[in-house]
N, CA and C atoms as an extended XYZ file, in Angstrom:
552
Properties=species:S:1:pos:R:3:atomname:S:1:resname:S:1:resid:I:1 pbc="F F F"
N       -13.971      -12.735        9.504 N   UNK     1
C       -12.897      -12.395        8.598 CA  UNK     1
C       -11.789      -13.436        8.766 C   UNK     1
N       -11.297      -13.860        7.974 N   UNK     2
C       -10.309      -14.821        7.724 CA  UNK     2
C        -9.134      -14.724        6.625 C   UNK     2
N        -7.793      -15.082        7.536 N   UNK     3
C        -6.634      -14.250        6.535 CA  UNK     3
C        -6.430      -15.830        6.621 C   UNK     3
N        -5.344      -16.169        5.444 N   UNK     4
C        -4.751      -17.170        5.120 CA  UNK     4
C        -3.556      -17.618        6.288 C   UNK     4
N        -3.144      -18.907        6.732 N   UNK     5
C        -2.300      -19.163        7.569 CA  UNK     5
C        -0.942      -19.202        7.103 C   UNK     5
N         0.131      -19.064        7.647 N   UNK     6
C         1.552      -18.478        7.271 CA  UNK     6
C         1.694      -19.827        6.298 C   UNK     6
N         1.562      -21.144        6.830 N   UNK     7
C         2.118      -22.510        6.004 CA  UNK     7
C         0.938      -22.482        4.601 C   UNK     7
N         0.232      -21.526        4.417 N   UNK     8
C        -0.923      -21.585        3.183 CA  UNK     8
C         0.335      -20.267        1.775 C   UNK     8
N         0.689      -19.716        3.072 N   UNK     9
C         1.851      -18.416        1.732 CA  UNK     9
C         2.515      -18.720        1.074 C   UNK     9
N         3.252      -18.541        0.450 N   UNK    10
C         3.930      -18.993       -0.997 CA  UNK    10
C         5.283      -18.507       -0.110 C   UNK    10
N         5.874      -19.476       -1.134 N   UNK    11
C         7.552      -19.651        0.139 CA  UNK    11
C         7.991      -18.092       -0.656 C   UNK    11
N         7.852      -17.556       -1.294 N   UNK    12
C         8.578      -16.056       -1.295 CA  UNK    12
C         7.388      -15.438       -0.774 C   UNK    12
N         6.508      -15.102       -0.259 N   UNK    13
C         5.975      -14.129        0.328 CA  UNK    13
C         6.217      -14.224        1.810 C   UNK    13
N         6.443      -15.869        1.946 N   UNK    14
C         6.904      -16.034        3.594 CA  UNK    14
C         8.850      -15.306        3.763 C   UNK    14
N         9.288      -15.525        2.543 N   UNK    15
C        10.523      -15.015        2.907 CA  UNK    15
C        10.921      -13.944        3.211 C   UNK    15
N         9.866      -13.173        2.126 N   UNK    16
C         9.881      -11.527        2.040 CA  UNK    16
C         9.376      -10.710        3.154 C   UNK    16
N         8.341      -11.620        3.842 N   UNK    17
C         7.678      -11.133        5.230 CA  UNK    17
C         8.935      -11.263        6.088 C   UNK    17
N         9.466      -12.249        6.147 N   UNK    18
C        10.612      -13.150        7.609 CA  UNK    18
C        11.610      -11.689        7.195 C   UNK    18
N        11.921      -11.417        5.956 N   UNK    19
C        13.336      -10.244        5.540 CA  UNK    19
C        12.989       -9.233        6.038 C   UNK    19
N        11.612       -8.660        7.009 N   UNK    20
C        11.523       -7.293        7.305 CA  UNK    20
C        10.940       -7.848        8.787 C   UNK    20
N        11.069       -9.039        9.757 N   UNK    21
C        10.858       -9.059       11.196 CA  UNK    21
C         8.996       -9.726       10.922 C   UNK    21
N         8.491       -9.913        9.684 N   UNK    22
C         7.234      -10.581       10.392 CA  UNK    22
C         7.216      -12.090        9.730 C   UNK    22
N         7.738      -12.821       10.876 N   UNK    23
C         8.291      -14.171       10.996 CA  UNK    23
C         6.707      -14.927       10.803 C   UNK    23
N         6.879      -15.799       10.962 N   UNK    24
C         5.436      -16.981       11.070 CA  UNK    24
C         5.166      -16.644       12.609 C   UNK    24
N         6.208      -16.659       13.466 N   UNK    25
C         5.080      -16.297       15.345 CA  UNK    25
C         4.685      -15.033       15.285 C   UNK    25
N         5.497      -13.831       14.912 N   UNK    26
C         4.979      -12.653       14.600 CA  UNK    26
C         3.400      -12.486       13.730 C   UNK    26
N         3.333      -13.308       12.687 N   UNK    27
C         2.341      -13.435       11.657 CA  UNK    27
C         1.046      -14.615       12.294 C   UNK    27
N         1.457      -15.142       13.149 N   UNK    28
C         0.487      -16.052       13.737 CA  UNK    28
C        -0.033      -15.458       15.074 C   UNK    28
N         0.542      -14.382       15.628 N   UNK    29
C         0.436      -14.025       16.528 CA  UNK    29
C        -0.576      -12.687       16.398 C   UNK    29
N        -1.420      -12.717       15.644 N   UNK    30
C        -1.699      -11.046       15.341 CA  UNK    30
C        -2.963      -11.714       14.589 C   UNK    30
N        -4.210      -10.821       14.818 N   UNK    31
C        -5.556      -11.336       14.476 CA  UNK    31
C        -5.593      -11.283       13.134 C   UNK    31
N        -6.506      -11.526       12.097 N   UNK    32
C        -6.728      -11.809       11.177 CA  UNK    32
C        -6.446      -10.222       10.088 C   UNK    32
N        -7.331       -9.178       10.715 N   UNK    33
C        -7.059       -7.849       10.172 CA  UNK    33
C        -5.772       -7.619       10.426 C   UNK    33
N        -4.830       -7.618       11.078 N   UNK    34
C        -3.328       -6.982       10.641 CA  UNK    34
C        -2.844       -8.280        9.779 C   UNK    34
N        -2.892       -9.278       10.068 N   UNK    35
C        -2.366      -10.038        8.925 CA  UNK    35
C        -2.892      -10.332        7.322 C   UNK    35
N        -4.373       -9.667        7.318 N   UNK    36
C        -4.293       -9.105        5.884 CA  UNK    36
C        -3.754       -7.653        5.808 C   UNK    36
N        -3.757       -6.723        6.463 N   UNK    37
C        -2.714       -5.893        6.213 CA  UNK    37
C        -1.326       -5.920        6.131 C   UNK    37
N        -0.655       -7.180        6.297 N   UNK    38
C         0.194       -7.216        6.148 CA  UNK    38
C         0.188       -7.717        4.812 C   UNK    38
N        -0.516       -8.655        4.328 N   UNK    39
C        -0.495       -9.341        2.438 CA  UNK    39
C        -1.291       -8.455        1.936 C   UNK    39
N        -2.228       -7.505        1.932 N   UNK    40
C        -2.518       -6.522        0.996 CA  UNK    40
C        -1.211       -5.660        0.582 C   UNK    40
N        -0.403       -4.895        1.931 N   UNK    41
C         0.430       -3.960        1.564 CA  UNK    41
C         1.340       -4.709        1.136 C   UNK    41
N         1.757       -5.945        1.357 N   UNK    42
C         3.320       -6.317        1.232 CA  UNK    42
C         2.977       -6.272       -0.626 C   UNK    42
N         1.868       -7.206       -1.024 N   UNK    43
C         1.396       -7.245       -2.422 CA  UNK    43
C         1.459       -5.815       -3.520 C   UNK    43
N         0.474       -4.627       -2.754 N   UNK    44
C         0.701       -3.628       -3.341 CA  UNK    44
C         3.000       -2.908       -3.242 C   UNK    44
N         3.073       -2.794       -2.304 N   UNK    45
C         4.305       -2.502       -2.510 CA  UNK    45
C         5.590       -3.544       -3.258 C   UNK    45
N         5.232       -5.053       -3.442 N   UNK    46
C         5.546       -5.574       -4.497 CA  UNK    46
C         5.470       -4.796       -6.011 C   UNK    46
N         3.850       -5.014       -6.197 N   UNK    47
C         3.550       -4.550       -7.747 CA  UNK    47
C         4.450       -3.585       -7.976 C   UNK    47
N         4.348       -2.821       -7.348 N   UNK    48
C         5.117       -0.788       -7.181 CA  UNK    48
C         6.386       -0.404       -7.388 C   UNK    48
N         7.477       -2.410       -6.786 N   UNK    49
C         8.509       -2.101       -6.667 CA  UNK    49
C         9.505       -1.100       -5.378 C   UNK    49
N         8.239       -1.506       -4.734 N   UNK    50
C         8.734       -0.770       -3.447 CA  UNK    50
C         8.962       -1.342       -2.030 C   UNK    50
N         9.197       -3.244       -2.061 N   UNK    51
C         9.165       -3.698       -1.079 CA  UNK    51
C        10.822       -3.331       -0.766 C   UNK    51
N        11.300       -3.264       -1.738 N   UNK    52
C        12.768       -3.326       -1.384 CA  UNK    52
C        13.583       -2.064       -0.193 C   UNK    52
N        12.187       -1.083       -0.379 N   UNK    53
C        12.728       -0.073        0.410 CA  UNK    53
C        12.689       -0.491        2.121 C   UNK    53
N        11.669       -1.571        2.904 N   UNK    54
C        11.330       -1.895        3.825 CA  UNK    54
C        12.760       -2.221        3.995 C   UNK    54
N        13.057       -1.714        5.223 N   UNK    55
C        14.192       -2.377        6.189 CA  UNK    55
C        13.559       -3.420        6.956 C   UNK    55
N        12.607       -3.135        8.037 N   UNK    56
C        11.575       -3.889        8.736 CA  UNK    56
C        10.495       -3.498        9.344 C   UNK    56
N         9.958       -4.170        9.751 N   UNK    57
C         8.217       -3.625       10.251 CA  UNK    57
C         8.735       -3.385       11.548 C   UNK    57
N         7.700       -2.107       12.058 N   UNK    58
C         7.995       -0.912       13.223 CA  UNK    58
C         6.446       -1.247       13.882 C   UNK    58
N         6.064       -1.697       14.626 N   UNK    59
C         4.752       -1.759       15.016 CA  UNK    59
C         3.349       -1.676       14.100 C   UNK    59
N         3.076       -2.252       13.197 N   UNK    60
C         1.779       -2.133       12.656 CA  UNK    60
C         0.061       -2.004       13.462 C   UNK    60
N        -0.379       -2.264       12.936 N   UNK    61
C        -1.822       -1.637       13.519 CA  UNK    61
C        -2.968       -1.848       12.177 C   UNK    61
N        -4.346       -2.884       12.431 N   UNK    62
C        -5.070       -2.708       11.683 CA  UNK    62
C        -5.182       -1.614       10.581 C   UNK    62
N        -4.418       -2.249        9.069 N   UNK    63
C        -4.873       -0.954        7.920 CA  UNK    63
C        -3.825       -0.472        7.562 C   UNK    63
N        -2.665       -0.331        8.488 N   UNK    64
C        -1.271        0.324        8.026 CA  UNK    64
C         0.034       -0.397        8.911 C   UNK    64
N         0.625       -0.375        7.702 N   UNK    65
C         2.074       -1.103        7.892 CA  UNK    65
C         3.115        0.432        8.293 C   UNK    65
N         3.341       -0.040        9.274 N   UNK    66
C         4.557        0.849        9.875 CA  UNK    66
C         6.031        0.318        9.581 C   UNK    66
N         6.701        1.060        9.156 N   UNK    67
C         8.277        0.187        8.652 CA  UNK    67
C         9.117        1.667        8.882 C   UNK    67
N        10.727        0.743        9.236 N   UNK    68
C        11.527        1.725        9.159 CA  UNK    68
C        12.220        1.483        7.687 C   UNK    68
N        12.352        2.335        6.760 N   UNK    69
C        12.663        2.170        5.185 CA  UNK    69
C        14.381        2.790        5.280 C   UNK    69
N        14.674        1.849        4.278 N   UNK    70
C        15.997        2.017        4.073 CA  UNK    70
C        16.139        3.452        3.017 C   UNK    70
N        17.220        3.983        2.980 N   UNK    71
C        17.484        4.907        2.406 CA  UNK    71
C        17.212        5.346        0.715 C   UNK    71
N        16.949        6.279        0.496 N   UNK    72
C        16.012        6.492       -0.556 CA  UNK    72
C        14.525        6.016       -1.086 C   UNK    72
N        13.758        6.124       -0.266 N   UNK    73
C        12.474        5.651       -0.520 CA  UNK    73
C        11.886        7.482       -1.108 C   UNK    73
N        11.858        8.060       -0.386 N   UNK    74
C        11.336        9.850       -0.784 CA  UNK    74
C        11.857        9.888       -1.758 C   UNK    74
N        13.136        9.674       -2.223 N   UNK    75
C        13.691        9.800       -3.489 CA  UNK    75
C        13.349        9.620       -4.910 C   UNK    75
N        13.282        8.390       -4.775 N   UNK    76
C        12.281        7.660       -5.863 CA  UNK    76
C        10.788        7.609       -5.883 C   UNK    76
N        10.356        7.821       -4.906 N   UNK    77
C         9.004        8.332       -4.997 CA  UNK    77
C         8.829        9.665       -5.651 C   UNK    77
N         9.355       10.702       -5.550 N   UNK    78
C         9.065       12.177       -5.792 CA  UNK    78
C         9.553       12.346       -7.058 C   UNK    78
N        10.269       10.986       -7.431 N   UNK    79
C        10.876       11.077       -9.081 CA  UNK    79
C        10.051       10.371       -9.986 C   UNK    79
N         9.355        9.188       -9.273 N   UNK    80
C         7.977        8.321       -9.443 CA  UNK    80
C         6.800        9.087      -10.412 C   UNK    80
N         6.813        9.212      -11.898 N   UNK    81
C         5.380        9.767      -11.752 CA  UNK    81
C         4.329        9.028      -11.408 C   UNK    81
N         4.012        7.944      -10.683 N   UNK    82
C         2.944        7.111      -10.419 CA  UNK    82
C         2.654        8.011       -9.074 C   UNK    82
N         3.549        8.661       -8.602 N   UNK    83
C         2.913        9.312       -6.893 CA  UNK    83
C         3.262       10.649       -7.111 C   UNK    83
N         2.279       10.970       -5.792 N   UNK    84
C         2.493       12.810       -5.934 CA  UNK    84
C         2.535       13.131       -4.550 C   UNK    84
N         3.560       13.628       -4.654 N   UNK    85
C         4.377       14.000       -3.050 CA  UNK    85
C         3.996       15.042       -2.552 C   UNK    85
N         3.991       15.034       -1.330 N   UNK    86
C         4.030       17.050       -0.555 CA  UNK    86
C         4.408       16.759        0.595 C   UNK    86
N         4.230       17.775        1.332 N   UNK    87
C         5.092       17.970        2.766 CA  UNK    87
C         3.592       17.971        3.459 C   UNK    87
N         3.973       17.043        4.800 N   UNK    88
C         2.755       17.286        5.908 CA  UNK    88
C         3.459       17.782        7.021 C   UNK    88
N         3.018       18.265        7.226 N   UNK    89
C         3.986       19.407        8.545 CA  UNK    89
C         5.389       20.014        8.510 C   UNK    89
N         5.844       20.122        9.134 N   UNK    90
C         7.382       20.708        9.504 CA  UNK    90
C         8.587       19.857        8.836 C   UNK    90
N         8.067       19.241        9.258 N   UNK    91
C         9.314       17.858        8.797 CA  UNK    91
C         8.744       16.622        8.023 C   UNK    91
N         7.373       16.754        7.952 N   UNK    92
C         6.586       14.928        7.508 CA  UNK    92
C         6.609       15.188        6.435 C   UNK    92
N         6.014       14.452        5.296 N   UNK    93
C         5.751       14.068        4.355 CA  UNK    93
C         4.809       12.959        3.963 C   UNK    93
N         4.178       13.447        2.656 N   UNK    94
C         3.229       11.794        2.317 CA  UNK    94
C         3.884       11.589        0.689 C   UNK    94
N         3.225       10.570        0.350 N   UNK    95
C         2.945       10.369       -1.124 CA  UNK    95
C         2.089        9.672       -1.544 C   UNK    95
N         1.236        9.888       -2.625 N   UNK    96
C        -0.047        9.577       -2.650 CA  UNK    96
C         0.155        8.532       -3.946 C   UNK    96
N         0.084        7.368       -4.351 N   UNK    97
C        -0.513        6.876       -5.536 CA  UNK    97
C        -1.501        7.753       -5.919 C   UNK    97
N        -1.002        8.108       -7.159 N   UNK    98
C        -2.296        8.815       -8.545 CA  UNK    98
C        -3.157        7.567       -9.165 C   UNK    98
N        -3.850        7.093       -7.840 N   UNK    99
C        -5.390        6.444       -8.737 CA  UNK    99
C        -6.283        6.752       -8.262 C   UNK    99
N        -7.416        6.726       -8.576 N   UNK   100
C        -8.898        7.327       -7.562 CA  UNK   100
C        -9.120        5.717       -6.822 C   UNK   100
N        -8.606        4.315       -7.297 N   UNK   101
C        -9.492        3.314       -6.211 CA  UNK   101
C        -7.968        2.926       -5.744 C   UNK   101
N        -7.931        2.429       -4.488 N   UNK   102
C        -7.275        1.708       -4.125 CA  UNK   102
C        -6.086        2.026       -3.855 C   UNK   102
N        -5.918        3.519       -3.705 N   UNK   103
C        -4.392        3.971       -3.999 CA  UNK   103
C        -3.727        3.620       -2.786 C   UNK   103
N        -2.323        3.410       -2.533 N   UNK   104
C        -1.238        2.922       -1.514 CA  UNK   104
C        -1.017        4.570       -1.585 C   UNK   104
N        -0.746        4.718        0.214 N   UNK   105
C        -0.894        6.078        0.117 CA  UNK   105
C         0.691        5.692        1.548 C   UNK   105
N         1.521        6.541        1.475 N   UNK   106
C         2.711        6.592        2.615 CA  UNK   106
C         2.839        7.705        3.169 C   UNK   106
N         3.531        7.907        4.369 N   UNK   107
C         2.900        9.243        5.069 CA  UNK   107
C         4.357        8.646        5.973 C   UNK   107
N         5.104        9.878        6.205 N   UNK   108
C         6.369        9.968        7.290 CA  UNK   108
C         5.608       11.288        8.155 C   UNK   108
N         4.856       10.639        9.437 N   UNK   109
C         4.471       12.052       10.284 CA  UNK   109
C         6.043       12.892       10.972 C   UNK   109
N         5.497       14.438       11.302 N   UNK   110
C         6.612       15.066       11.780 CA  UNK   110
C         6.427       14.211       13.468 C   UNK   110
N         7.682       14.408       14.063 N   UNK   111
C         7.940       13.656       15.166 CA  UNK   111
C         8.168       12.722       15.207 C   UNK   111
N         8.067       11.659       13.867 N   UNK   112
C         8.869       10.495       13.676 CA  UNK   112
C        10.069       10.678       13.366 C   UNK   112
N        10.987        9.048       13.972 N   UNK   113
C        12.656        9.244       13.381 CA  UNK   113
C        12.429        9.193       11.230 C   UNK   113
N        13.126        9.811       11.197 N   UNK   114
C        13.100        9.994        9.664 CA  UNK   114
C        13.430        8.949        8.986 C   UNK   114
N        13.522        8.244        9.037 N   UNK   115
C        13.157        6.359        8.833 CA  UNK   115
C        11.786        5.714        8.984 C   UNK   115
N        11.086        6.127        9.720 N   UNK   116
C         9.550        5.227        9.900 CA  UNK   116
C         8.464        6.100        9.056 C   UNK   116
N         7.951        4.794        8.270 N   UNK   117
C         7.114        4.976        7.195 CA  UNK   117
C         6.005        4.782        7.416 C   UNK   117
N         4.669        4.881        7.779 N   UNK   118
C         3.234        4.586        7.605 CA  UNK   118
C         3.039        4.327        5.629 C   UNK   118
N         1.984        2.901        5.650 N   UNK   119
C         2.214        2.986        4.229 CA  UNK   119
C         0.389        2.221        4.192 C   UNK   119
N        -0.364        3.007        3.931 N   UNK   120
C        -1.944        1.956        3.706 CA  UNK   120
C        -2.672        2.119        2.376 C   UNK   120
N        -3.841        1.497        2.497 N   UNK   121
C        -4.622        1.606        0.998 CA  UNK   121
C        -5.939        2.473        0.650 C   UNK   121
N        -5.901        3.400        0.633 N   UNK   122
C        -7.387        4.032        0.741 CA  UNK   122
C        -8.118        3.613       -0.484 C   UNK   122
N        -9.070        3.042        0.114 N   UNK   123
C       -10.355        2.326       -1.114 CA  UNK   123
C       -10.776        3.555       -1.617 C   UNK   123
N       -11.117        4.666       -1.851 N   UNK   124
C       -10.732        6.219       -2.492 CA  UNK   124
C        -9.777        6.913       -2.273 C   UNK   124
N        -8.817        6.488       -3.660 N   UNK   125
C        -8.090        7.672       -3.415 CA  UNK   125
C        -7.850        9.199       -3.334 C   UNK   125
N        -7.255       10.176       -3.361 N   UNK   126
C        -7.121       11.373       -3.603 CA  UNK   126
C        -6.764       11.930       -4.650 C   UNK   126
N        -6.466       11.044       -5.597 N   UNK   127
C        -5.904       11.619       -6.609 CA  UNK   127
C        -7.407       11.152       -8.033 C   UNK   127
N        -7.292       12.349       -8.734 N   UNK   128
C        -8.598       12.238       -9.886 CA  UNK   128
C        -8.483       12.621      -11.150 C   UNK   128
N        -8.616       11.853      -12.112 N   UNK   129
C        -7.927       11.857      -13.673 CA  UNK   129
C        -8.227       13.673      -13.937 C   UNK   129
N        -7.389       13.375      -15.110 N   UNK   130
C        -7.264       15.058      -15.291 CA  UNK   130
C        -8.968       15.378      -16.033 C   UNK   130
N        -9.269       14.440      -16.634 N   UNK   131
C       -10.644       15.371      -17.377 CA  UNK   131
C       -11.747       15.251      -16.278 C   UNK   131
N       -11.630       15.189      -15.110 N   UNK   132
C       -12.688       15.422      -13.986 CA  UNK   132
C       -12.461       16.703      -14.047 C   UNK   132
N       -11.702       17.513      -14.105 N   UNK   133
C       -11.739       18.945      -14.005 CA  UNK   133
C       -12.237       19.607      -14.881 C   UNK   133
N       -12.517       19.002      -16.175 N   UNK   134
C       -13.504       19.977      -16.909 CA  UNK   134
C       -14.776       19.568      -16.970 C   UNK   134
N       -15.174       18.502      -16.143 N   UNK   135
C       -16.943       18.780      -15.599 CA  UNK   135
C       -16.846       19.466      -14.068 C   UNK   135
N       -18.146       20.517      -14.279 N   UNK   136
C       -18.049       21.189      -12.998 CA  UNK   136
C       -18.584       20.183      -11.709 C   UNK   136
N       -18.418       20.467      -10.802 N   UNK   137
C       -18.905       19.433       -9.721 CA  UNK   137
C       -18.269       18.026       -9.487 C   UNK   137
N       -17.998       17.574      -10.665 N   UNK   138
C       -17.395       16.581      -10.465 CA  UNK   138
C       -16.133       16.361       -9.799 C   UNK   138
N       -14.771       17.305       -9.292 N   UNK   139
C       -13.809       17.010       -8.674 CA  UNK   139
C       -14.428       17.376       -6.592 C   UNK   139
N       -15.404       18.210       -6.664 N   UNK   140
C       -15.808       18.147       -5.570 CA  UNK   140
C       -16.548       17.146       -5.066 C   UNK   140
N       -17.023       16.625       -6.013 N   UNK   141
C       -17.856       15.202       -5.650 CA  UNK   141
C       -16.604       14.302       -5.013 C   UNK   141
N       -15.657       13.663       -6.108 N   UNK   142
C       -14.781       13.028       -5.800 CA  UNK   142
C       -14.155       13.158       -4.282 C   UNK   142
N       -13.943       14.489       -3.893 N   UNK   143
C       -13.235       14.745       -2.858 CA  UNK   143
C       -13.993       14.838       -1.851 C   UNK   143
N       -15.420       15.215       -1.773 N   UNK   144
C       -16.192       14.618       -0.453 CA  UNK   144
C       -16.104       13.122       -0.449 C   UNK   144
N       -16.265       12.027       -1.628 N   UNK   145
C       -16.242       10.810       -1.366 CA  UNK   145
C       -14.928       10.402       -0.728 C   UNK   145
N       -13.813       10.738       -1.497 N   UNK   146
C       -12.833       10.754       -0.535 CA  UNK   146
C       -12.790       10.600        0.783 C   UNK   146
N       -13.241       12.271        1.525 N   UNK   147
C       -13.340       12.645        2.972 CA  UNK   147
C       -14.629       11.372        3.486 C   UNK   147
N       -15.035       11.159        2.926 N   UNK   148
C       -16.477       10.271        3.174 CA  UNK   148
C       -15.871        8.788        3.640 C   UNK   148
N       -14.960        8.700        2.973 N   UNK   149
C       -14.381        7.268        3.315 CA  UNK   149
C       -13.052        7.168        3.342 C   UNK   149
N       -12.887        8.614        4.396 N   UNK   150
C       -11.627        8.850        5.153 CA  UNK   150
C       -10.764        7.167        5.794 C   UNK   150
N       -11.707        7.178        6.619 N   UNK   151
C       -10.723        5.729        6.927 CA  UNK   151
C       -11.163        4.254        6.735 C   UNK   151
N       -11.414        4.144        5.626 N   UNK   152
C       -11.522        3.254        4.440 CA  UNK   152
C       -10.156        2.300        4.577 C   UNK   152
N        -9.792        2.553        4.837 N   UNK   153
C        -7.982        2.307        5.131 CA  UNK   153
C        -8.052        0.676        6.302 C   UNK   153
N        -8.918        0.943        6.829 N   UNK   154
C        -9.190        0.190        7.869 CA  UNK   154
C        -9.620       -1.548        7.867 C   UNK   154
N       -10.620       -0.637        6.642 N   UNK   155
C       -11.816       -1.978        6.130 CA  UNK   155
C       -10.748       -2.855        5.554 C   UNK   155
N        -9.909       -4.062        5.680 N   UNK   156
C        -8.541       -4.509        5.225 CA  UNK   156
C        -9.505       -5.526        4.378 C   UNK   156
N       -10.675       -6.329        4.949 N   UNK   157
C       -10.990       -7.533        4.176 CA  UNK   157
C       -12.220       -6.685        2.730 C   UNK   157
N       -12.236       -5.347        2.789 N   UNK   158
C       -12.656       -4.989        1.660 CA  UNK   158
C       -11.763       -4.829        0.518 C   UNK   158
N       -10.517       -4.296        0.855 N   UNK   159
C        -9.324       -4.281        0.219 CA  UNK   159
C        -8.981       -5.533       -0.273 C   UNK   159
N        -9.260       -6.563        0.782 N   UNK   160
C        -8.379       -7.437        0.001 CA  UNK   160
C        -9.423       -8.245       -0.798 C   UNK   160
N       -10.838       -8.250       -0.999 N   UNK   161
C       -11.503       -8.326       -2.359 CA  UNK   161
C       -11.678       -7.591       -3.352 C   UNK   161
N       -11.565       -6.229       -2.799 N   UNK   162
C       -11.485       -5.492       -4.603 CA  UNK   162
C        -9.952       -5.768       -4.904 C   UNK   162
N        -8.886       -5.952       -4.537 N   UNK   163
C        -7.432       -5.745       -4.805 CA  UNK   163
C        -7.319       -7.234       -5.579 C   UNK   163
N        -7.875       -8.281       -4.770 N   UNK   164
C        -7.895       -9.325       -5.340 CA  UNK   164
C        -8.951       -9.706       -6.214 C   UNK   164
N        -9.675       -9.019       -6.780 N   UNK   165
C       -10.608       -9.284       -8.063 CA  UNK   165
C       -10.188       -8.780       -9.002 C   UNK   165
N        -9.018       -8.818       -9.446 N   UNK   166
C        -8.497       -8.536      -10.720 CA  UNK   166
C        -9.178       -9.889      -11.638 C   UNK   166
N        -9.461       -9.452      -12.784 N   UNK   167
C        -9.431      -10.633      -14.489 CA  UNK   167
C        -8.715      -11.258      -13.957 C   UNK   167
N        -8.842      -12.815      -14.299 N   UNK   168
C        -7.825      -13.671      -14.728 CA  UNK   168
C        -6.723      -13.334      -15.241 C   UNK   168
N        -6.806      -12.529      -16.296 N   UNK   169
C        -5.580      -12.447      -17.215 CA  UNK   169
C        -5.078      -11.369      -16.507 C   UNK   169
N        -5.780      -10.697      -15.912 N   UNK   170
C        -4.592       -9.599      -15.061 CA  UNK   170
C        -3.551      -10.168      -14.094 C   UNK   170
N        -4.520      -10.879      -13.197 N   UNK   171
C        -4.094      -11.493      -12.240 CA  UNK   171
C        -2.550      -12.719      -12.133 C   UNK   171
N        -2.547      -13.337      -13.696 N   UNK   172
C        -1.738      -13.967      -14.249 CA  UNK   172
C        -0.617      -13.058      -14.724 C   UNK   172
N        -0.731      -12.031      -15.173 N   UNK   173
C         0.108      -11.226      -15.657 CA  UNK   173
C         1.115      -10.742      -14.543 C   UNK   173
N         0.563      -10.081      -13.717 N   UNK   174
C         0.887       -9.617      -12.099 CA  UNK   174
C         1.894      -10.761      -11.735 C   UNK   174
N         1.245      -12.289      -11.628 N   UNK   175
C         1.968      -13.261      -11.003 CA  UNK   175
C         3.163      -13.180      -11.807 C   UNK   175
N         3.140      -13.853      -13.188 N   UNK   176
C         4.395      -13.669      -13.584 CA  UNK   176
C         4.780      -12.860      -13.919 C   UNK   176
N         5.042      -11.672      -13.332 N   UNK   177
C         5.924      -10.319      -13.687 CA  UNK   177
C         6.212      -10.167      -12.183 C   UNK   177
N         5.504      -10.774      -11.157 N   UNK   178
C         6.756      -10.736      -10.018 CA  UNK   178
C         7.248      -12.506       -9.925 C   UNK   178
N         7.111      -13.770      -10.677 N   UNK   179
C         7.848      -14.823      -10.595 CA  UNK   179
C         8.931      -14.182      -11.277 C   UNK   179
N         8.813      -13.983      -12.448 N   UNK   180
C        10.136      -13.577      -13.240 CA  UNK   180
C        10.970      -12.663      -12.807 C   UNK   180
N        10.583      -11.562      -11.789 N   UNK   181
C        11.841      -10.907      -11.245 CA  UNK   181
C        12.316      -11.708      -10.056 C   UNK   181
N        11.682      -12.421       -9.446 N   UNK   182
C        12.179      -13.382       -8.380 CA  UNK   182
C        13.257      -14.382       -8.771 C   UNK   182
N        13.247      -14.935       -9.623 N   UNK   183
C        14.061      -16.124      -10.379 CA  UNK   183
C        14.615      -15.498      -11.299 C   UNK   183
N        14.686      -14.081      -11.245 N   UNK   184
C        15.594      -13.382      -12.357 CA  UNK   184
C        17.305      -13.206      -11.868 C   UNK   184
């Protein structure tokens, strides 16, 4: 497996990494799987509009970016219809991207300071278009595949070929719709 080297990144993805603590020694210092977890998620929470919430990275770990998030991230998520929120325990919380592939899924466990975010990609998501529910079997299917590829989350260099096999023309589109807010 092979992630790209910090001097190969595009001078705003190196900046945007350096603005939340993962510098080039930080990013050179860390095997190949956390440093595509670090450009899968930083990418997906780009598209989303949600890098801005990162204050800085809190210990990561193959598959998930740990960050302490600046204020109002739950906020705008739970107002988000792209995600669907609930409570995990006492005090935690998740929010799920509503797609079945690839969804960016965030999770504040209880016993964390209420600032640190877990944020990864499950190659199945949890969430399943509404007309799966009027074939029978079919939302239970979905949701064993789900549980089936519980930690899917992990596999980072699978992620980062389906994430990165977008069309051409998608892929172009994506680019300049985050050049243009950059130089906006």
């Amino acid at each position: 497996m092979d992630a790209p080297t910090w001097q190969v990144l595009s001078q705003m993805q190196r900046e945007e990494l350096a603005s939340v603590g993962i510098c080039g020694a930080r990013y050179a210092g860390c095997e190949a799987p956390l440093q595509l977890t670090f450009l899968c998620i930083h990418a997906q929470l780009k598209l989303l509009e949600l890098w801005r919430f990162i204050a800085r990275e809190d210990g990561s770990s193959q598959g998930c970016l740990h960050f302490r998030s600046k204020p109002g991230l739950r906020a705008w998520l739970q107002q988000h219809p792209t995600f669907h929120c609930s409570a995990l325990g006492p005090r935690g919380w998740q929010a799920r991207q509503r797609r079945l592939r690839f969804a960016l899924h965030l999770k504040q466990f209880s016993g964390w300071p209420e600032d640190r975010v877990q944020a990864h990609i499950d190659p199945v998501g949890g969430h399943f278009p509404w007309w799966t529910w009027l074939l029978p079997g079919v939302p239970a299917s979905l949701l064993l595949w789900h549980l089936w590829d519980f930690n899917g989350y992990l596999d980072v260099e699978r992620i980062r070929r389906q994430c990165c096999s977008l069309p051409e023309s998608e892929r172009e589109a994506f680019v300049l719709k985050v050049a243009r807010r950059h130089f906006d």
